[in-house]
Coordinates of C-alpha atoms and ligand atoms in Angstrom, one line a residue:
X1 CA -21.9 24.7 6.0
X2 CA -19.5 24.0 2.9
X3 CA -20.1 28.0 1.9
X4 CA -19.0 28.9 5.4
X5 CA -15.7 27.1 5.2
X6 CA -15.0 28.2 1.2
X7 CA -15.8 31.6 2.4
X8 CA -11.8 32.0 2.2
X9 CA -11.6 30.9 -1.3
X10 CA -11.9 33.1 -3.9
X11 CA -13.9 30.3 -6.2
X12 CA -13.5 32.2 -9.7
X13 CA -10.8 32.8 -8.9
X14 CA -9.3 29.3 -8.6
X15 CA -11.9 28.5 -11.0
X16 CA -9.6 30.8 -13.7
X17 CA -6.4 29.6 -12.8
X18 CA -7.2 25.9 -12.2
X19 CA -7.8 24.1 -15.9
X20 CA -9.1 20.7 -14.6
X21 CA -12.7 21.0 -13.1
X22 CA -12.9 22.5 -9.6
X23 CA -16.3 20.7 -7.9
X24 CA -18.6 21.5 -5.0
X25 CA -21.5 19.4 -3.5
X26 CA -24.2 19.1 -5.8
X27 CA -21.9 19.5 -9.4
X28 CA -22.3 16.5 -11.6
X29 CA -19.5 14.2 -10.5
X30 CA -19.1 15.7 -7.2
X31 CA -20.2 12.2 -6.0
X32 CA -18.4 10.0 -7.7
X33 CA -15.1 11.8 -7.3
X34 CA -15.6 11.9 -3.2
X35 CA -15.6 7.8 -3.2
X36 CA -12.4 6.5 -2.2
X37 CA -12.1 2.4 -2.3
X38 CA -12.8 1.5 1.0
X39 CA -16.5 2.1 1.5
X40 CA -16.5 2.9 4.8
X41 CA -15.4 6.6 4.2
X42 CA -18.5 8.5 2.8
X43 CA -17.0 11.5 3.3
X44 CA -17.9 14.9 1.8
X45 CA -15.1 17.6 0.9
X46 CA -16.1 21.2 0.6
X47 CA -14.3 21.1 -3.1
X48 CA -13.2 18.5 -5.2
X49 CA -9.9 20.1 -7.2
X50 CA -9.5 17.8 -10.4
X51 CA -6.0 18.8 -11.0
X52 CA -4.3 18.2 -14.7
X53 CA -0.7 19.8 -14.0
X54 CA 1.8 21.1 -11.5
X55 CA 0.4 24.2 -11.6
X56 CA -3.6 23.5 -10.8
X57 CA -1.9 21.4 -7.9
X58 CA 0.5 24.4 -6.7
X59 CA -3.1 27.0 -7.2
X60 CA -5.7 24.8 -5.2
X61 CA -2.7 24.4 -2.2
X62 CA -2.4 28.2 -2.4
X63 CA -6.1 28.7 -2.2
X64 CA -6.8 26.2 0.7
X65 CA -3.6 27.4 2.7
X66 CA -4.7 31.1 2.3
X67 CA -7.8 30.1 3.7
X68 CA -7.0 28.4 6.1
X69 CA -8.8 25.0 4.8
X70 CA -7.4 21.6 5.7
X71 CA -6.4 19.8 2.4
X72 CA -6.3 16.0 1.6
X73 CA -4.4 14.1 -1.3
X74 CA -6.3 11.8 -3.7
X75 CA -3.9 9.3 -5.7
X76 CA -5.4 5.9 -6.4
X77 CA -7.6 6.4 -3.3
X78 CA -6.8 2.9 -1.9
X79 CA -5.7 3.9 1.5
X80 CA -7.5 2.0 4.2
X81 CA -7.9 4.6 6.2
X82 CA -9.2 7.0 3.5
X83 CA -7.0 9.5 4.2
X84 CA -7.5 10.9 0.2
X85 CA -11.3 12.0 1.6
X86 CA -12.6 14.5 4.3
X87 CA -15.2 16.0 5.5
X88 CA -15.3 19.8 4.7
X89 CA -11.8 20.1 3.5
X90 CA -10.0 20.7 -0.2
X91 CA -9.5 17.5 -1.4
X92 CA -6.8 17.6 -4.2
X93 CA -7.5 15.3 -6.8
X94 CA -4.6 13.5 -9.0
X95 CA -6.6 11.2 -10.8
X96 CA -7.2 12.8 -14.2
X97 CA -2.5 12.9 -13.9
X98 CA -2.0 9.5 -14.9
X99 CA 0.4 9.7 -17.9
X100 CA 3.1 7.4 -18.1
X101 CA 6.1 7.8 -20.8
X102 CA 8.8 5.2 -20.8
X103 CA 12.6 5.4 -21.6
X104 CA 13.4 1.8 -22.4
X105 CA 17.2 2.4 -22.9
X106 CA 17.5 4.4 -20.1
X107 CA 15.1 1.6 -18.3
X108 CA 13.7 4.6 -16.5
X109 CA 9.6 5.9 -16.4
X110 CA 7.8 8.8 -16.0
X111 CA 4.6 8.6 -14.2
X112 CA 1.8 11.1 -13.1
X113 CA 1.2 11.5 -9.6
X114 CA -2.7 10.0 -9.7
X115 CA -1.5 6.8 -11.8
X116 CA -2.8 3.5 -10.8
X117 CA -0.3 0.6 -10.8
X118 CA -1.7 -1.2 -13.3
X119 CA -1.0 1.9 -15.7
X120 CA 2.6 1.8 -15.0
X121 CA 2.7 -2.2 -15.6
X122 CA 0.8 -1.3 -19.0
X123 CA 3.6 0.7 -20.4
X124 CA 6.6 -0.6 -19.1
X125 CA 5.5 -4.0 -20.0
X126 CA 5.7 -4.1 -23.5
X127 CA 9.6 -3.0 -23.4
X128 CA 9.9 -6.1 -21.2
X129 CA 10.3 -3.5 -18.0
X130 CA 8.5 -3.0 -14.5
X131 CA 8.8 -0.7 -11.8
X132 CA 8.2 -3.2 -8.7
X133 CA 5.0 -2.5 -7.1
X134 CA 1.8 -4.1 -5.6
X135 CA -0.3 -6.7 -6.3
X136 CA -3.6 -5.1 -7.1
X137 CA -4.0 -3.3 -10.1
X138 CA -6.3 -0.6 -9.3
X139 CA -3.8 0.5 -6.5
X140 CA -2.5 3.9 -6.6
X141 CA 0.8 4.9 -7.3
X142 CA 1.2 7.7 -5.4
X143 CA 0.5 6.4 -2.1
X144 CA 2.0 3.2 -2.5
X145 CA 5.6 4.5 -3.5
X146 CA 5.7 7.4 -1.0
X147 CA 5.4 4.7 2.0
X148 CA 7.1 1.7 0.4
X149 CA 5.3 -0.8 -1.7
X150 CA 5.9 -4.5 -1.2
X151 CA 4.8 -6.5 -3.8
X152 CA 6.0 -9.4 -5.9
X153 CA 9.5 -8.5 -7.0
X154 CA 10.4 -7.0 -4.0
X155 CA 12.7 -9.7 -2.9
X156 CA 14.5 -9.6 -6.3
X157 CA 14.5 -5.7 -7.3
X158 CA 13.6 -3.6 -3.7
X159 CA 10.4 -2.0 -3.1
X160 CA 8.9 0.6 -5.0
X161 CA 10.5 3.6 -3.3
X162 CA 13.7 2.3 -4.0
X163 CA 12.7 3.2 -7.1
X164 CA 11.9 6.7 -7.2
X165 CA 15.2 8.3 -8.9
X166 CA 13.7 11.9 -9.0
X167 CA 10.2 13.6 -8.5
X168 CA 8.2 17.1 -9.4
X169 CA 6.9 18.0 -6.2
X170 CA 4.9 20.9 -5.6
X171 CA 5.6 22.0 -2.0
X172 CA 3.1 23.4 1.0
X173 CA 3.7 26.9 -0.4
X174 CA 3.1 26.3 -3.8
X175 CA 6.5 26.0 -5.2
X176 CA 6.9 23.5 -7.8
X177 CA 10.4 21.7 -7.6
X178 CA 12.4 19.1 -9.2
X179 CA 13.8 16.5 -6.8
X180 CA 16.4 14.6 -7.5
X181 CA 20.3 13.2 -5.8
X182 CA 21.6 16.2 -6.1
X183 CA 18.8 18.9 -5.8
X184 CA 16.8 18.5 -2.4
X185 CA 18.3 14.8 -1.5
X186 CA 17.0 14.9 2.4
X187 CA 13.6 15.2 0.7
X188 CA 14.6 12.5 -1.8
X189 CA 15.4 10.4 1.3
X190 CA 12.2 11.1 2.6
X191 CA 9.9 10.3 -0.3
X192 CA 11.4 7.4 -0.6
X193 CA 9.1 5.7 2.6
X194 CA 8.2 9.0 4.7
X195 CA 4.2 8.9 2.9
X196 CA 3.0 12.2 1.4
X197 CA 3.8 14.6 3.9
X198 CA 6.1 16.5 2.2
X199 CA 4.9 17.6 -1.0
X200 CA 2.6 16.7 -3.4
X201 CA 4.8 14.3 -6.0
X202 CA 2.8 15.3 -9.6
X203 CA 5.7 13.1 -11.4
X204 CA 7.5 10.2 -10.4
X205 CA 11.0 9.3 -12.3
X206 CA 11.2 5.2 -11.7
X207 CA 13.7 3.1 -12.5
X208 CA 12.6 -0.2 -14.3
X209 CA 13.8 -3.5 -14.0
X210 CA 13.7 -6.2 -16.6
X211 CA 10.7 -8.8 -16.3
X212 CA 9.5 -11.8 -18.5
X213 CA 7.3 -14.6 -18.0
X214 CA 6.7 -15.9 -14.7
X215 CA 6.0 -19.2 -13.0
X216 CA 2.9 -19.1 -10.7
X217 CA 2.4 -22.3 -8.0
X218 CA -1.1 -21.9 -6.1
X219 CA -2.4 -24.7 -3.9
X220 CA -4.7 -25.0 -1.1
X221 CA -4.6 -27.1 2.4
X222 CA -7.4 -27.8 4.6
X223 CA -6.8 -26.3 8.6
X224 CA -5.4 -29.8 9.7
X225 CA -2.9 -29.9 7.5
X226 CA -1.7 -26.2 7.9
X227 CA 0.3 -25.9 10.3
X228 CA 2.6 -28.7 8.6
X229 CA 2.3 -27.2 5.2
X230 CA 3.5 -24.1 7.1
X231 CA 6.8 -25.4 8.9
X232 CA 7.5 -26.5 5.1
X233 CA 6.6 -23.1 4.0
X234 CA 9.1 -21.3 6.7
X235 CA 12.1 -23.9 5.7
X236 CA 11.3 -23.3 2.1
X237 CA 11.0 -19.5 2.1
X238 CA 13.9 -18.8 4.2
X239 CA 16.2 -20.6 2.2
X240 CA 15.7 -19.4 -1.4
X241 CA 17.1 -17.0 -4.1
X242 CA 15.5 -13.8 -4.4
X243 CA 13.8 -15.5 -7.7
X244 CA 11.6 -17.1 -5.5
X245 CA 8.8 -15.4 -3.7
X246 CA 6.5 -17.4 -1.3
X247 CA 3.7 -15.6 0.2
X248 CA 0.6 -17.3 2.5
X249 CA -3.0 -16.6 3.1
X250 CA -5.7 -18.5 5.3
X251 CA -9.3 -17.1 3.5
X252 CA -12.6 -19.0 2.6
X253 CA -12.3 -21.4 -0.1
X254 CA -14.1 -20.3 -3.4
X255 CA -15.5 -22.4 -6.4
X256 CA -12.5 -22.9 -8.6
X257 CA -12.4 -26.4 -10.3
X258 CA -8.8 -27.0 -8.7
X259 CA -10.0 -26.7 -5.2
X260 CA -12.0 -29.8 -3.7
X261 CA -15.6 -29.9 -3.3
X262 CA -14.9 -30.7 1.0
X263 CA -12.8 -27.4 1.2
X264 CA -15.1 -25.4 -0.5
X265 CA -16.9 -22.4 1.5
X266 CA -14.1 -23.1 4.6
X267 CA -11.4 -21.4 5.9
X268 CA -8.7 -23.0 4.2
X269 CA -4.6 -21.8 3.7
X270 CA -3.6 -21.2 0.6
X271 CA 0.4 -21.3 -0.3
X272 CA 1.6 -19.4 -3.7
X273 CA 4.8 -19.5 -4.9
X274 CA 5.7 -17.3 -8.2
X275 CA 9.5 -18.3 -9.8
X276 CA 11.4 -15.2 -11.4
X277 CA 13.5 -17.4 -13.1
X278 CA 14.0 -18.8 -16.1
X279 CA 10.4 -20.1 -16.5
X280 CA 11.5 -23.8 -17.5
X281 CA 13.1 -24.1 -13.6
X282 CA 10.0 -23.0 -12.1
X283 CA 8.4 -26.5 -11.3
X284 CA 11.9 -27.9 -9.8
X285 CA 12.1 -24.5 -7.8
X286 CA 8.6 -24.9 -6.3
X287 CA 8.5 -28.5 -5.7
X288 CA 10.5 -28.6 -2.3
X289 CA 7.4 -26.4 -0.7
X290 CA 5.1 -29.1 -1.2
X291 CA 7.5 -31.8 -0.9
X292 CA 6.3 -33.2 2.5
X293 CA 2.2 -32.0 3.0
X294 CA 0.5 -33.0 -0.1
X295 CA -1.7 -30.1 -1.1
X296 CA -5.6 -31.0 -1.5
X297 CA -5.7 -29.4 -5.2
X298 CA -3.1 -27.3 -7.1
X299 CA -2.9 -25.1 -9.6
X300 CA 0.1 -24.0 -11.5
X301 CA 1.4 -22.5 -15.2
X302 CA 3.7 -19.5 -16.7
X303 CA 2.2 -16.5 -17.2
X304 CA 2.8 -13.3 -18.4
X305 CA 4.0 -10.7 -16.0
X306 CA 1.2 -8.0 -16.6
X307 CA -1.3 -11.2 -16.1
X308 CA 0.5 -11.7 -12.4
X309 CA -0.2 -8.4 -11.8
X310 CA -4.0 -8.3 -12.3
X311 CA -4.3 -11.9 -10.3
X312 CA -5.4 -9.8 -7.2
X313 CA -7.9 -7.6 -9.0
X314 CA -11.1 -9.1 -8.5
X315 CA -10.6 -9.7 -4.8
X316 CA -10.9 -6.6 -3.1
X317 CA -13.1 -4.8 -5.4
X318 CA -14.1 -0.8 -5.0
X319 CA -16.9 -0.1 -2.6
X320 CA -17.0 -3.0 0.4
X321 CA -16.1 -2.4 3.8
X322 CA -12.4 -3.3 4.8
X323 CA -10.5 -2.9 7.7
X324 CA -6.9 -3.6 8.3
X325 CA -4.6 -4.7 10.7
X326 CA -0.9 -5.3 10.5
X327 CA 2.6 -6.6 12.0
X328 CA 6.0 -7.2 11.1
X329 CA 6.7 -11.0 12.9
X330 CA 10.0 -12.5 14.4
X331 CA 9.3 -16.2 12.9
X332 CA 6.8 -17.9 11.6
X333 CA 7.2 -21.0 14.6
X334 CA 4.5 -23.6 15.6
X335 CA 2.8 -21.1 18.1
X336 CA 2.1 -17.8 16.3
X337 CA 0.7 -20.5 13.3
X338 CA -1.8 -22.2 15.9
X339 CA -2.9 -18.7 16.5
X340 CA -3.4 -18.4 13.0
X341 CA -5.3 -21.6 12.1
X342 CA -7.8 -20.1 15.2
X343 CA -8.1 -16.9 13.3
X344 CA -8.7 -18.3 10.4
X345 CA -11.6 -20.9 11.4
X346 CA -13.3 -17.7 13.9
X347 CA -13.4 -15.7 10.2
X348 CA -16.5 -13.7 9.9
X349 CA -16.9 -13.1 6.4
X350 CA -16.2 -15.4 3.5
X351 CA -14.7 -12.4 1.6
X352 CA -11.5 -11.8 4.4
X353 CA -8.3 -12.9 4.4
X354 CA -5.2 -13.3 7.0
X355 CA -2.1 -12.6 4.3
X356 CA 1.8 -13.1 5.4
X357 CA 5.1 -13.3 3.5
X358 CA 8.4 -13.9 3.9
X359 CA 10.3 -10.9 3.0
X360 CA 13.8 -10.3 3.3
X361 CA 16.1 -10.3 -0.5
X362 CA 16.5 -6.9 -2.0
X363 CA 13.9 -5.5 0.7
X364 CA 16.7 -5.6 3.3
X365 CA 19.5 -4.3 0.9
X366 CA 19.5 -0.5 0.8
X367 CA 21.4 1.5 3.6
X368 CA 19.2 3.7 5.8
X369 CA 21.1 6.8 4.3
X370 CA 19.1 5.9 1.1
X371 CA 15.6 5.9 1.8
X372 CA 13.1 6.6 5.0
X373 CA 11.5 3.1 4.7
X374 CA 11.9 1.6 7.8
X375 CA 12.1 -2.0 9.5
X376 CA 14.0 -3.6 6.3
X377 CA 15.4 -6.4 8.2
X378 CA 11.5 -7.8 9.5
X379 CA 11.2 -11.5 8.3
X380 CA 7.5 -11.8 7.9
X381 CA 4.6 -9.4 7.3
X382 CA 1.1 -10.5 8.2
X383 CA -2.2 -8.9 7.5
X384 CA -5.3 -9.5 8.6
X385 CA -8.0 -7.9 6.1
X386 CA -11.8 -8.2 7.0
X387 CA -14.1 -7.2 3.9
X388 CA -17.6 -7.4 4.1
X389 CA -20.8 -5.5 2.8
X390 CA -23.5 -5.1 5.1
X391 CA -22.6 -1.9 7.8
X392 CA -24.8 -3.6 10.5
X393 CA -21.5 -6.4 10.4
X394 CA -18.9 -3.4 11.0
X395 CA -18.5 -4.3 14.9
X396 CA -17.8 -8.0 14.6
X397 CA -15.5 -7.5 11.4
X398 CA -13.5 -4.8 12.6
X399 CA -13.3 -6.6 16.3
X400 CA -12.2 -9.8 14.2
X401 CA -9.5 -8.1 12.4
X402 CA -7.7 -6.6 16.3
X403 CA -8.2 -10.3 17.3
X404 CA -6.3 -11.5 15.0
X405 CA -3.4 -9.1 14.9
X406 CA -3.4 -9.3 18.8
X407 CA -3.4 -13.1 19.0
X408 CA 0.1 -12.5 17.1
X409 CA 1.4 -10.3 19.8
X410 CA 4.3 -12.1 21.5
X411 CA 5.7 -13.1 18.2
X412 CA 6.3 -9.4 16.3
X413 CA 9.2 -7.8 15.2
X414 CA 8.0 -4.5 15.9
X415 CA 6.9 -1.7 13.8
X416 CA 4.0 -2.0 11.4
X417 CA 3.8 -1.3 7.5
X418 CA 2.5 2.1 7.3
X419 CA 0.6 2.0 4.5
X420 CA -1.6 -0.4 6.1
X421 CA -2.4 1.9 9.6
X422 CA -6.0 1.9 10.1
X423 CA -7.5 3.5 13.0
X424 CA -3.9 3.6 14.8
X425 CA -2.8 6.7 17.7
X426 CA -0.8 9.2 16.1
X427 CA 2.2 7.8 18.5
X428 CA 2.3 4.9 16.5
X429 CA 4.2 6.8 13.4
X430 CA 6.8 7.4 15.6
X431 CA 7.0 3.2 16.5
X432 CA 6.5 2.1 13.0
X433 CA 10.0 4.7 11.9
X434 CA 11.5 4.2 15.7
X435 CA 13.4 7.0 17.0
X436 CA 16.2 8.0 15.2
X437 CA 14.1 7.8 11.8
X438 CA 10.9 9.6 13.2
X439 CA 13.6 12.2 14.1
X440 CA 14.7 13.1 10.2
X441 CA 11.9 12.9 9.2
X442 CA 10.3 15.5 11.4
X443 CA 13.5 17.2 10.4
X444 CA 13.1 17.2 6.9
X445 CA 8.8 18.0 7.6
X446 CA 9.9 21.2 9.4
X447 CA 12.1 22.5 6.4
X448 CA 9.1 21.7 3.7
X449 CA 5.8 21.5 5.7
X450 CA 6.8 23.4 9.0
X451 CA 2.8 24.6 9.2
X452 CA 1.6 20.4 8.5
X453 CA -0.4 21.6 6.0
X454 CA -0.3 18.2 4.7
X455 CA -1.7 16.0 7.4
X456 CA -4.4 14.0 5.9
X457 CA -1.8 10.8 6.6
X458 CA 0.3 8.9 8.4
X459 CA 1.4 12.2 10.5
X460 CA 4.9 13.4 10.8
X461 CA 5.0 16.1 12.5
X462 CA 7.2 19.1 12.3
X463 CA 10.1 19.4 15.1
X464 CA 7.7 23.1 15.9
X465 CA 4.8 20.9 17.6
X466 CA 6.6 18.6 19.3
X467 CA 3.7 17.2 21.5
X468 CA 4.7 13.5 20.3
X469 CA 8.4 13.7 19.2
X470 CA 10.3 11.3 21.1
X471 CA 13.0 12.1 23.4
X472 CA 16.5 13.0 22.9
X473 CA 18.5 9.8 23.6
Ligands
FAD501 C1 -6.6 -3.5 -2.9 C2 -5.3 -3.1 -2.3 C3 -4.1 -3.7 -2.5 C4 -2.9 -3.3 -2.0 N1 -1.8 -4.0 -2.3 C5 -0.6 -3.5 -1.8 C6 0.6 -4.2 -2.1 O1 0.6 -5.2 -2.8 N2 1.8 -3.7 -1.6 C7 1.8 -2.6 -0.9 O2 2.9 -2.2 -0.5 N3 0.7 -1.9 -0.5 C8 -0.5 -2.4 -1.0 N4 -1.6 -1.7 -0.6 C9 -1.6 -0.6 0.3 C10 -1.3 0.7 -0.5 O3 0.1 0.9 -0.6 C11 -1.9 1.9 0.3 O4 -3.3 1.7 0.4 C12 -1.6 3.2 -0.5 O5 -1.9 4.3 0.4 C13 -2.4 3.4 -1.7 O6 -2.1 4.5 -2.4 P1 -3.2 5.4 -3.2 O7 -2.5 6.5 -3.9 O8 -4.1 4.5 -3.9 O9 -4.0 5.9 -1.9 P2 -4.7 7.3 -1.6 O10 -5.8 6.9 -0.7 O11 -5.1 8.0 -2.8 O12 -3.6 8.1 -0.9 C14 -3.2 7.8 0.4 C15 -2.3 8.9 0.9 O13 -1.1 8.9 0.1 C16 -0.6 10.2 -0.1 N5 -0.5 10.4 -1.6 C17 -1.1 9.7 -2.6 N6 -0.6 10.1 -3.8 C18 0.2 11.1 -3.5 C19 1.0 11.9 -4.3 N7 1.1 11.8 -5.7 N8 1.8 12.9 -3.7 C20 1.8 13.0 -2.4 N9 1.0 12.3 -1.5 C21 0.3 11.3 -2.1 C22 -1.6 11.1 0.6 O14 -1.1 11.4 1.8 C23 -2.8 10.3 0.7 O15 -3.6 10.6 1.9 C24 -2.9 -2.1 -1.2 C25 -4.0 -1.5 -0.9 C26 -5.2 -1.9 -1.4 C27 -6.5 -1.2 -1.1

């Protein structure tokens, strides 16, 4: 089957032209570069194109396209829906680019395409820098910036987009370019929140923002006493500076000394606050959000920045089943939490979680002329994320996880993040931009990819096929 499709492909010679190793089924490491985080996608490409530069990424593009053979991206090779992995396509591979140089006067980074977050953190860190990004370390880069990237300093700084100054991108045909304000800015624009379906971004130019120490607040509530620890939490996180960042999540208690035996193995909410601030104002900062509901345990202390970053590490490991379901909400009022505390205690498996934030600061800031990231102005985001091992528990996980996010319905905003579409219509890109953004964007996908040949993603189409495009208004 896999000979039949790379019929096309003149294998030696991509071999010759390609210096990073060019795999088919049954090469050593064909396997382990096919897995993607999210186990459910065991997925088989035809070839597996381990690119080192530009220009192995611009000769495996030419090769597929000349062939006619669908391709798919591979950054970190978090996304939940696995779109870095296919059946009988060309997967291109970024992550042997993960190089990261740093300009501390400039505060500026430069960062291969397949770098993982925590990569980034490493090298910015020491110059007392960060590029704002998630919250797991082994998170790619790639796909995380191109669709937005919430994360911890987010309020304060932006999301990561807004942090892509310039980027090499090698384009459908093969061109390599240089992307920047003043050479191809609609496809800055786009880059910045559009997802990869553009180009293939082989360098990122961040800006960095200054970071020290941080103050992190965890503490834990049993279900009766959530929804009053979360009308404090919605007072609390809607009047603060952007030095504050509140975030929620109802998940199974585990085994730490700090929680209380009784809560243990339940469904419990957990409120984390982290103080960007000077360190030594980070108690007086947090206390308000646990001034009225006494929390069963707590847990708090400065830590290092990098350390804040690998908190999330260990808690959505490589290789378990996960599916995801997400919405922006309106408010975070007394009815959409009862539906929550429900959620919570129907959870199915001890590993998932029902995440939500208060976003707003710096996320809201930037005009829509600077970036495609849309929905700035969305209060909260919540998440519902089952995670489990066993495949014979796929039906009630994944049935869970649309329970939960449906439950929420009458209180959204609208929209979704789209880096967290799972399993979503292809009509549902054109909600999550709305109308006038989806528009652009096709614009700008008709002047770069007018033959989608990148469409392993969170589709934009090009303005040519305009089965889904909305109407004129
Ligand atoms: C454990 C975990 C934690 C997360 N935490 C956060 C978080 O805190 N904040 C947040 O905002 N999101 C978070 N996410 C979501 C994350 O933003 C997406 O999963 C994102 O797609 C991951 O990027 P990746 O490069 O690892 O993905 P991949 O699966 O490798 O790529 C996904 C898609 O991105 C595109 N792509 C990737 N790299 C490139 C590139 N260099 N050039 C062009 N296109 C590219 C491709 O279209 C590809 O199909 C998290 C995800 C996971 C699994």
């Amino acid at each position: 089957m896999h000979e039949e499709i790379l019929s096309g492909i003149a294998l030696t010679d991509l071999r010759s032209e390609h210096r990073g190793p060019v795999l088919v089924l049954g090469d050593p490491g064909y396997d382990e570069a096919r897995r993607v985080w999210n186990g459910m996608h065991d997925r088989r490409p035809a070839l597996i194109a381990r690119c080192l530069t530009a220009s192995d990424v611009s000769a495996v593009l030419r090769h597929a396209v000349a062939a006619d053979v669908p391709v798919t991206v591979r950054g970190g090779g978090h996304n939940v829906a696995g779109t870095a992995v296919s059946d009988d396509s060309v997967m291109i591979d970024l992550s042997l680019m993960r190089a990261v140089t740093v300009d501390p006067a400039a505060e500026q980074a430069e960062a291969e395409g397949g770098c993982l977050l925590g990569e980034v953190d490493a090298a910015t860190a020491p110059h007392g820098l960060a590029c704002p990004a998630g919250v797991v370390s082994h998170t790619g880069l790639g796909g995380l910036a191109l669709g937005g990237g919430y994360g911890w300093l987010a309020r304060k700084w932006g999301l990561t987009c807004d942090h892509i100054l310039a980027a090499e991108v090698v384009l459908p045909d093969g061109s390599v370019v240089e992307v920047s304000e003043s050479q191809h800015p609609e496809l800055l624009w786009a880059l910045r929140g559009g997802g990869g379906n553009f180009g293939i971004v082989t360098r990122f130019t961040l800006r960095l923002r200054p970071v020290g120490p941080v103050y992190h607040h965890a503490a834990v509530f049993g279900p009766d006493e959530a929804p009053a620890a979360l009308e404090e939490y919605r007072r609390f996180a809607a009047g603060q500076s952007s030095d504050m960042h509140a975030v929620g999540a109802f998940k199974v208690a585990g085994q730490q000394e700090w929680i209380p035996e009784r809560l243990r193995g339940e469904p419990a909410l957990f409120l984390t606050a982290v103080w960007l601030g000077d360190p030594a104002d980070g108690p007086a900062a947090v206390a308000p959000l646990f001034g009225t509901v006494e929390p069963a345990g707590s847990v708090a202390r400065v830590m290092p920045y990098l350390e804040l970053q690998g908190l999330g590490d260990h808690g959505e490991p490589h290789g378990n089943r996960y599916f995801t379901k997400s919405c922006y909400l309106s408010d975070l009022a007394s009815d959409p939490v009862a539906e929550l505390v429900e959620a919570a205690r129907d959870i199915r498996s001890p590993l998932s979680s029902i995440d939500f934030e208060f976003l707003c600061g710096a996320i809201s800031g930037p005009a829509n002329e600077e970036s495609a990231f849309p929905r700035r102005e969305a209060p909260y985001i919540c998440t519902a994320s089952a995670q489990w091992i066993d495949p014979q528990h796929d039906a009630e996980n994944i049935a869970w996880t649309r329970n939960t996010v449906a439950r929420l319905a009458a209180w959204t905003y609208g929209g979704a993040y789209v880096n967290y579409l799972q399993d979503e219509p292809a009509d549902r890109v054109v909600e999550v931009y709305g109308d006038a953004r989806y528009r652009r964007l096709a614009a700008v996908k008709n002047s770069y990819d007018p033959r989608n040949v990148l469409r392993s993603n969170q589709n934009i189409r090009p303005t040519s096929g305009t089965a889904h495009l909305p109407s004129e208004r």
